[in-house]
């Protein structure tokens, strides 16, 4: 595969792979530094080895295109890593979609210079597989939204079924009690922090003064 095709392939991947589920307005996210670059390359090699090989060739021959592609891949890696921590189930689907979408772009780029009926059949099959995963992802989101709507409805029902005046009075009592407790705690803490000579002490009794006048 010659250099121009490598550049075309990686550009197609970088421009198209993240359209599904990509972050809007991601802001500045420079690749910056060998640590970030290596983490991104490790991610690519682990999940799409063929793309990793293309990146290695692109780095050797076309640095500007390599930097652009790596920046996009870095964004994808960071997005998926955050998702892995917060939503492991969704992460598995998103990662599988990314891998398929990445492979689709690769097949499309390769077909530019070597049209082949087998490649077209493979492309159609890959698209069908990816779309099936997209449907699963939408259904996953639908279930989560339904659960959230159910919780919201339960809160609405609770608010509507209760006695508003009684609930308001109860909350007012609770808030007042909390403030009083905190106030007493703060006063005690301040008093303990005072130096010993500033602590409140009972006033000392003063002895009556003797008169200097004679006969008194």
C-alpha positions as a LaTeX table, in Angstrom:
\begin{tabular}{lrrr}
\hline
Residue & $x$ (\AA) & $y$ (\AA) & $z$ (\AA) \\
\hline
Unk1 & 0.00 & 0.00 & 0.00 \\
Unk2 & 1.65 & 3.25 & $-1.12$ \\
Unk3 & 1.94 & 6.37 & 0.98 \\
Unk4 & $-0.98$ & 8.28 & $-0.56$ \\
Unk5 & $-3.34$ & 5.38 & 0.06 \\
Unk6 & $-2.13$ & 5.11 & 3.63 \\
Unk7 & $-2.84$ & 8.81 & 4.14 \\
Unk8 & $-6.27$ & 8.48 & 2.52 \\
Unk9 & $-7.13$ & 5.47 & 4.65 \\
Unk10 & $-6.17$ & 7.09 & 7.92 \\
Unk11 & $-7.90$ & 10.35 & 6.99 \\
Unk12 & $-11.10$ & 8.45 & 6.22 \\
Unk13 & $-10.81$ & 6.67 & 9.54 \\
Unk14 & $-10.11$ & 9.84 & 11.47 \\
Unk15 & $-12.93$ & 11.78 & 9.82 \\
Unk16 & $-15.57$ & 9.09 & 9.84 \\
Unk17 & $-15.08$ & 6.68 & 12.69 \\
Unk18 & $-16.22$ & 8.98 & 15.47 \\
Unk19 & $-19.38$ & 10.34 & 13.89 \\
Unk20 & $-21.41$ & 7.78 & 15.90 \\
Unk21 & $-21.50$ & 8.77 & 19.54 \\
Unk22 & $-18.75$ & 11.34 & 19.18 \\
Unk23 & $-18.59$ & 14.27 & 21.57 \\
Unk24 & $-19.81$ & 17.61 & 20.30 \\
Unk25 & $-17.50$ & 20.58 & 20.72 \\
Unk26 & $-14.71$ & 18.51 & 22.26 \\
Unk27 & $-12.50$ & 21.58 & 22.59 \\
Unk28 & $-8.76$ & 21.55 & 22.49 \\
Unk29 & $-7.25$ & 18.17 & 23.07 \\
Unk30 & $-3.65$ & 18.12 & 21.89 \\
Unk31 & $-1.93$ & 14.76 & 21.78 \\
Unk32 & 0.93 & 16.37 & 23.68 \\
Unk33 & 3.73 & 14.20 & 24.90 \\
Unk34 & 4.95 & 10.68 & 24.38 \\
Unk35 & 2.86 & 9.27 & 27.27 \\
Unk36 & $-0.44$ & 10.28 & 25.68 \\
Unk37 & 0.77 & 9.21 & 22.25 \\
Unk38 & 1.84 & 5.80 & 23.53 \\
Unk39 & $-1.45$ & 5.29 & 25.36 \\
Unk40 & $-3.34$ & 6.05 & 22.15 \\
Unk41 & $-1.16$ & 3.74 & 20.06 \\
Unk42 & $-1.60$ & 0.96 & 22.64 \\
Unk43 & $-5.37$ & 1.44 & 22.44 \\
Unk44 & $-5.35$ & 1.26 & 18.63 \\
Unk45 & $-3.04$ & $-1.77$ & 18.50 \\
Unk46 & $-5.17$ & $-3.60$ & 21.06 \\
Unk47 & $-8.47$ & $-3.03$ & 19.28 \\
Unk48 & $-7.58$ & $-2.46$ & 15.61 \\
Unk49 & $-4.12$ & $-3.79$ & 14.78 \\
Unk50 & $-4.39$ & $-3.02$ & 11.06 \\
Unk51 & $-5.02$ & 0.65 & 11.80 \\
Unk52 & $-2.02$ & 0.59 & 14.11 \\
Unk53 & 0.19 & $-0.57$ & 11.24 \\
Unk54 & $-1.13$ & 2.24 & 9.02 \\
Unk55 & $-0.40$ & 4.80 & 11.72 \\
Unk56 & 3.18 & 3.55 & 12.02 \\
Unk57 & 3.71 & 4.02 & 8.28 \\
Unk58 & 2.02 & 7.40 & 8.32 \\
Unk59 & 4.23 & 8.58 & 11.18 \\
Unk60 & 7.29 & 7.68 & 9.14 \\
Unk61 & 6.19 & 9.35 & 5.91 \\
Unk62 & 3.62 & 12.09 & 6.69 \\
Unk63 & 3.95 & 13.64 & 10.12 \\
Unk64 & 1.18 & 16.30 & 9.78 \\
Unk65 & $-1.45$ & 13.72 & 8.80 \\
Unk66 & $-0.18$ & 11.42 & 11.54 \\
Unk67 & $-0.57$ & 14.15 & 14.15 \\
Unk68 & $-4.16$ & 14.91 & 13.03 \\
Unk69 & $-5.16$ & 11.25 & 13.04 \\
Unk70 & $-3.55$ & 10.66 & 16.43 \\
Unk71 & $-5.39$ & 13.64 & 17.91 \\
Unk72 & $-8.76$ & 12.23 & 16.81 \\
Unk73 & $-7.84$ & 8.77 & 18.04 \\
Unk74 & $-6.77$ & 10.23 & 21.37 \\
Unk75 & $-10.19$ & 11.85 & 21.79 \\
Unk76 & $-11.88$ & 8.56 & 21.05 \\
Unk77 & $-9.67$ & 6.67 & 23.50 \\
Unk78 & $-10.33$ & 9.18 & 26.30 \\
Unk79 & $-14.08$ & 9.14 & 25.65 \\
Unk80 & $-14.22$ & 5.36 & 25.76 \\
Unk81 & $-12.03$ & 5.18 & 28.87 \\
Unk82 & $-14.36$ & 7.56 & 30.71 \\
Unk83 & $-17.30$ & 5.47 & 29.60 \\
Unk84 & $-15.60$ & 2.29 & 30.76 \\
Unk85 & $-15.42$ & 3.72 & 34.28 \\
Unk86 & $-18.97$ & 5.08 & 34.41 \\
Unk87 & $-20.99$ & 2.76 & 32.13 \\
Unk88 & $-19.19$ & $-0.57$ & 31.55 \\
Unk89 & $-22.13$ & $-2.11$ & 29.68 \\
Unk90 & $-22.42$ & 0.80 & 27.28 \\
Unk91 & $-18.64$ & 0.82 & 26.86 \\
Unk92 & $-18.64$ & $-2.71$ & 25.45 \\
Unk93 & $-21.20$ & $-1.75$ & 22.82 \\
Unk94 & $-19.48$ & 1.52 & 21.93 \\
Unk95 & $-16.11$ & $-0.18$ & 21.59 \\
Unk96 & $-17.53$ & $-2.89$ & 19.33 \\
Unk97 & $-19.19$ & $-0.23$ & 17.16 \\
Unk98 & $-15.94$ & 1.72 & 16.95 \\
Unk99 & $-14.00$ & $-1.36$ & 15.85 \\
Unk100 & $-16.56$ & $-2.22$ & 13.17 \\
Unk101 & $-16.86$ & 1.36 & 11.96 \\
Unk102 & $-13.08$ & 1.60 & 11.79 \\
Unk103 & $-12.89$ & $-1.60$ & 9.75 \\
Unk104 & $-15.63$ & $-0.32$ & 7.44 \\
Unk105 & $-13.66$ & 2.85 & 6.70 \\
Unk106 & $-10.58$ & 0.78 & 6.05 \\
Unk107 & $-12.36$ & $-1.44$ & 3.54 \\
Unk108 & $-13.83$ & 1.63 & 1.81 \\
Unk109 & $-10.40$ & 3.27 & 1.54 \\
Unk110 & $-8.82$ & 0.11 & 0.16 \\
Unk111 & $-11.57$ & $-0.27$ & $-2.44$ \\
Unk112 & $-10.57$ & 3.08 & $-3.98$ \\
Unk113 & $-7.54$ & 1.52 & $-5.64$ \\
Unk114 & $-8.63$ & $-2.12$ & $-5.90$ \\
Unk115 & $-12.36$ & $-2.52$ & $-6.54$ \\
Unk116 & $-13.43$ & $-6.05$ & $-5.67$ \\
Unk117 & $-16.81$ & $-7.77$ & $-5.40$ \\
Unk118 & $-15.61$ & $-9.66$ & $-2.34$ \\
Unk119 & $-14.75$ & $-6.38$ & $-0.63$ \\
Unk120 & $-18.24$ & $-5.07$ & $-1.37$ \\
Unk121 & $-19.86$ & $-8.16$ & 0.12 \\
Unk122 & $-17.67$ & $-7.82$ & 3.17 \\
Unk123 & $-18.52$ & $-4.13$ & 3.41 \\
Unk124 & $-22.26$ & $-4.81$ & 3.34 \\
Unk125 & $-21.87$ & $-7.51$ & 6.00 \\
Unk126 & $-19.83$ & $-5.21$ & 8.25 \\
Unk127 & $-22.38$ & $-2.41$ & 7.92 \\
Unk128 & $-25.22$ & $-4.76$ & 8.82 \\
Unk129 & $-23.32$ & $-6.00$ & 11.87 \\
Unk130 & $-22.52$ & $-2.45$ & 12.97 \\
Unk131 & $-26.11$ & $-1.29$ & 12.51 \\
Unk132 & $-27.33$ & $-4.22$ & 14.63 \\
Unk133 & $-25.03$ & $-3.05$ & 17.42 \\
Unk134 & $-26.25$ & 0.51 & 17.01 \\
Unk135 & $-29.78$ & $-0.78$ & 17.50 \\
Unk136 & $-28.69$ & $-2.56$ & 20.69 \\
Unk137 & $-27.14$ & 0.68 & 21.91 \\
Unk138 & $-30.34$ & 2.60 & 21.25 \\
Unk139 & $-32.33$ & $-0.06$ & 23.09 \\
Unk140 & $-29.84$ & 0.12 & 25.96 \\
Unk141 & $-30.37$ & 3.89 & 26.17 \\
Unk142 & $-34.12$ & 3.41 & 25.93 \\
Unk143 & $-34.17$ & 1.11 & 28.96 \\
Unk144 & $-32.07$ & 3.57 & 30.97 \\
Unk145 & $-34.38$ & 6.44 & 30.04 \\
Unk146 & $-37.45$ & 4.42 & 30.97 \\
Unk147 & $-35.92$ & 3.66 & 34.37 \\
Unk148 & $-35.18$ & 7.34 & 34.89 \\
Unk149 & $-38.71$ & 8.33 & 33.87 \\
Unk150 & $-40.09$ & 5.76 & 36.30 \\
Unk151 & $-38.09$ & 7.26 & 39.17 \\
Unk152 & $-39.24$ & 10.76 & 38.23 \\
Unk153 & $-42.87$ & 9.63 & 38.11 \\
Unk154 & $-42.53$ & 8.06 & 41.56 \\
Unk155 & $-41.26$ & 11.38 & 42.90 \\
Unk156 & $-44.15$ & 13.22 & 41.24 \\
Unk157 & $-46.68$ & 10.80 & 42.74 \\
Unk158 & $-45.10$ & 11.21 & 46.16 \\
Unk159 & $-45.30$ & 14.99 & 45.95 \\
Unk160 & $-48.91$ & 14.93 & 44.78 \\
Unk161 & $-50.16$ & 12.37 & 47.30 \\
Unk162 & $-48.77$ & 14.04 & 50.42 \\
Unk163 & $-50.14$ & 16.92 & 52.48 \\
Unk164 & $-48.19$ & 19.92 & 51.24 \\
Unk165 & $-48.67$ & 22.01 & 54.39 \\
Unk166 & $-47.60$ & 19.19 & 56.72 \\
Unk167 & $-44.56$ & 18.38 & 54.57 \\
Unk168 & $-43.51$ & 22.05 & 54.44 \\
Unk169 & $-43.84$ & 22.43 & 58.22 \\
Unk170 & $-41.85$ & 19.26 & 58.79 \\
Unk171 & $-39.05$ & 20.44 & 56.52 \\
Unk172 & $-38.99$ & 23.85 & 58.20 \\
Unk173 & $-38.57$ & 22.17 & 61.62 \\
Unk174 & $-35.82$ & 19.93 & 60.29 \\
Unk175 & $-33.87$ & 22.80 & 58.69 \\
Unk176 & $-34.16$ & 24.93 & 61.82 \\
Unk177 & $-32.94$ & 22.09 & 64.02 \\
Unk178 & $-29.98$ & 21.49 & 61.71 \\
Unk179 & $-28.96$ & 25.15 & 61.81 \\
Unk180 & $-29.18$ & 25.28 & 65.61 \\
Unk181 & $-27.10$ & 22.13 & 65.97 \\
Unk182 & $-24.42$ & 23.47 & 63.62 \\
Unk183 & $-24.41$ & 26.81 & 65.42 \\
Unk184 & $-23.80$ & 25.16 & 68.81 \\
Unk185 & $-21.06$ & 23.00 & 67.32 \\
Unk186 & $-19.30$ & 26.01 & 65.81 \\
Unk187 & $-19.45$ & 27.98 & 69.08 \\
Unk188 & $-17.97$ & 25.07 & 71.00 \\
Unk189 & $-15.16$ & 24.66 & 68.46 \\
Unk190 & $-14.31$ & 28.39 & 68.56 \\
Unk191 & $-14.24$ & 28.39 & 72.36 \\
Unk192 & $-11.86$ & 25.44 & 72.44 \\
Unk193 & $-9.50$ & 27.19 & 70.04 \\
Unk194 & $-9.13$ & 30.32 & 72.21 \\
Unk195 & $-5.89$ & 30.73 & 74.20 \\
Unk196 & $-6.19$ & 29.99 & 77.92 \\
Unk197 & $-5.78$ & 33.65 & 78.93 \\
Unk198 & $-8.78$ & 34.58 & 76.75 \\
Unk199 & $-11.15$ & 32.02 & 78.20 \\
Unk200 & $-14.05$ & 33.41 & 80.18 \\
Unk201 & $-13.12$ & 33.39 & 83.88 \\
Unk202 & $-15.07$ & 34.61 & 86.92 \\
Unk203 & $-14.14$ & 38.16 & 87.91 \\
Unk204 & $-11.67$ & 38.36 & 90.82 \\
Unk205 & $-12.90$ & 40.01 & 94.03 \\
Unk206 & $-10.97$ & 43.19 & 94.83 \\
Unk207 & $-10.08$ & 43.93 & 98.47 \\
Unk208 & $-11.29$ & 47.27 & 99.86 \\
Unk209 & $-8.63$ & 49.96 & 99.79 \\
Unk210 & $-7.38$ & 51.39 & 103.16 \\
Unk211 & $-7.88$ & 55.07 & 103.72 \\
Unk212 & $-4.76$ & 57.22 & 104.24 \\
Unk213 & $-6.64$ & 59.83 & 106.34 \\
Unk214 & $-6.00$ & 59.72 & 110.15 \\
Unk215 & $-8.78$ & 58.64 & 112.40 \\
Unk216 & $-10.43$ & 56.64 & 109.76 \\
\hline
\end{tabular}
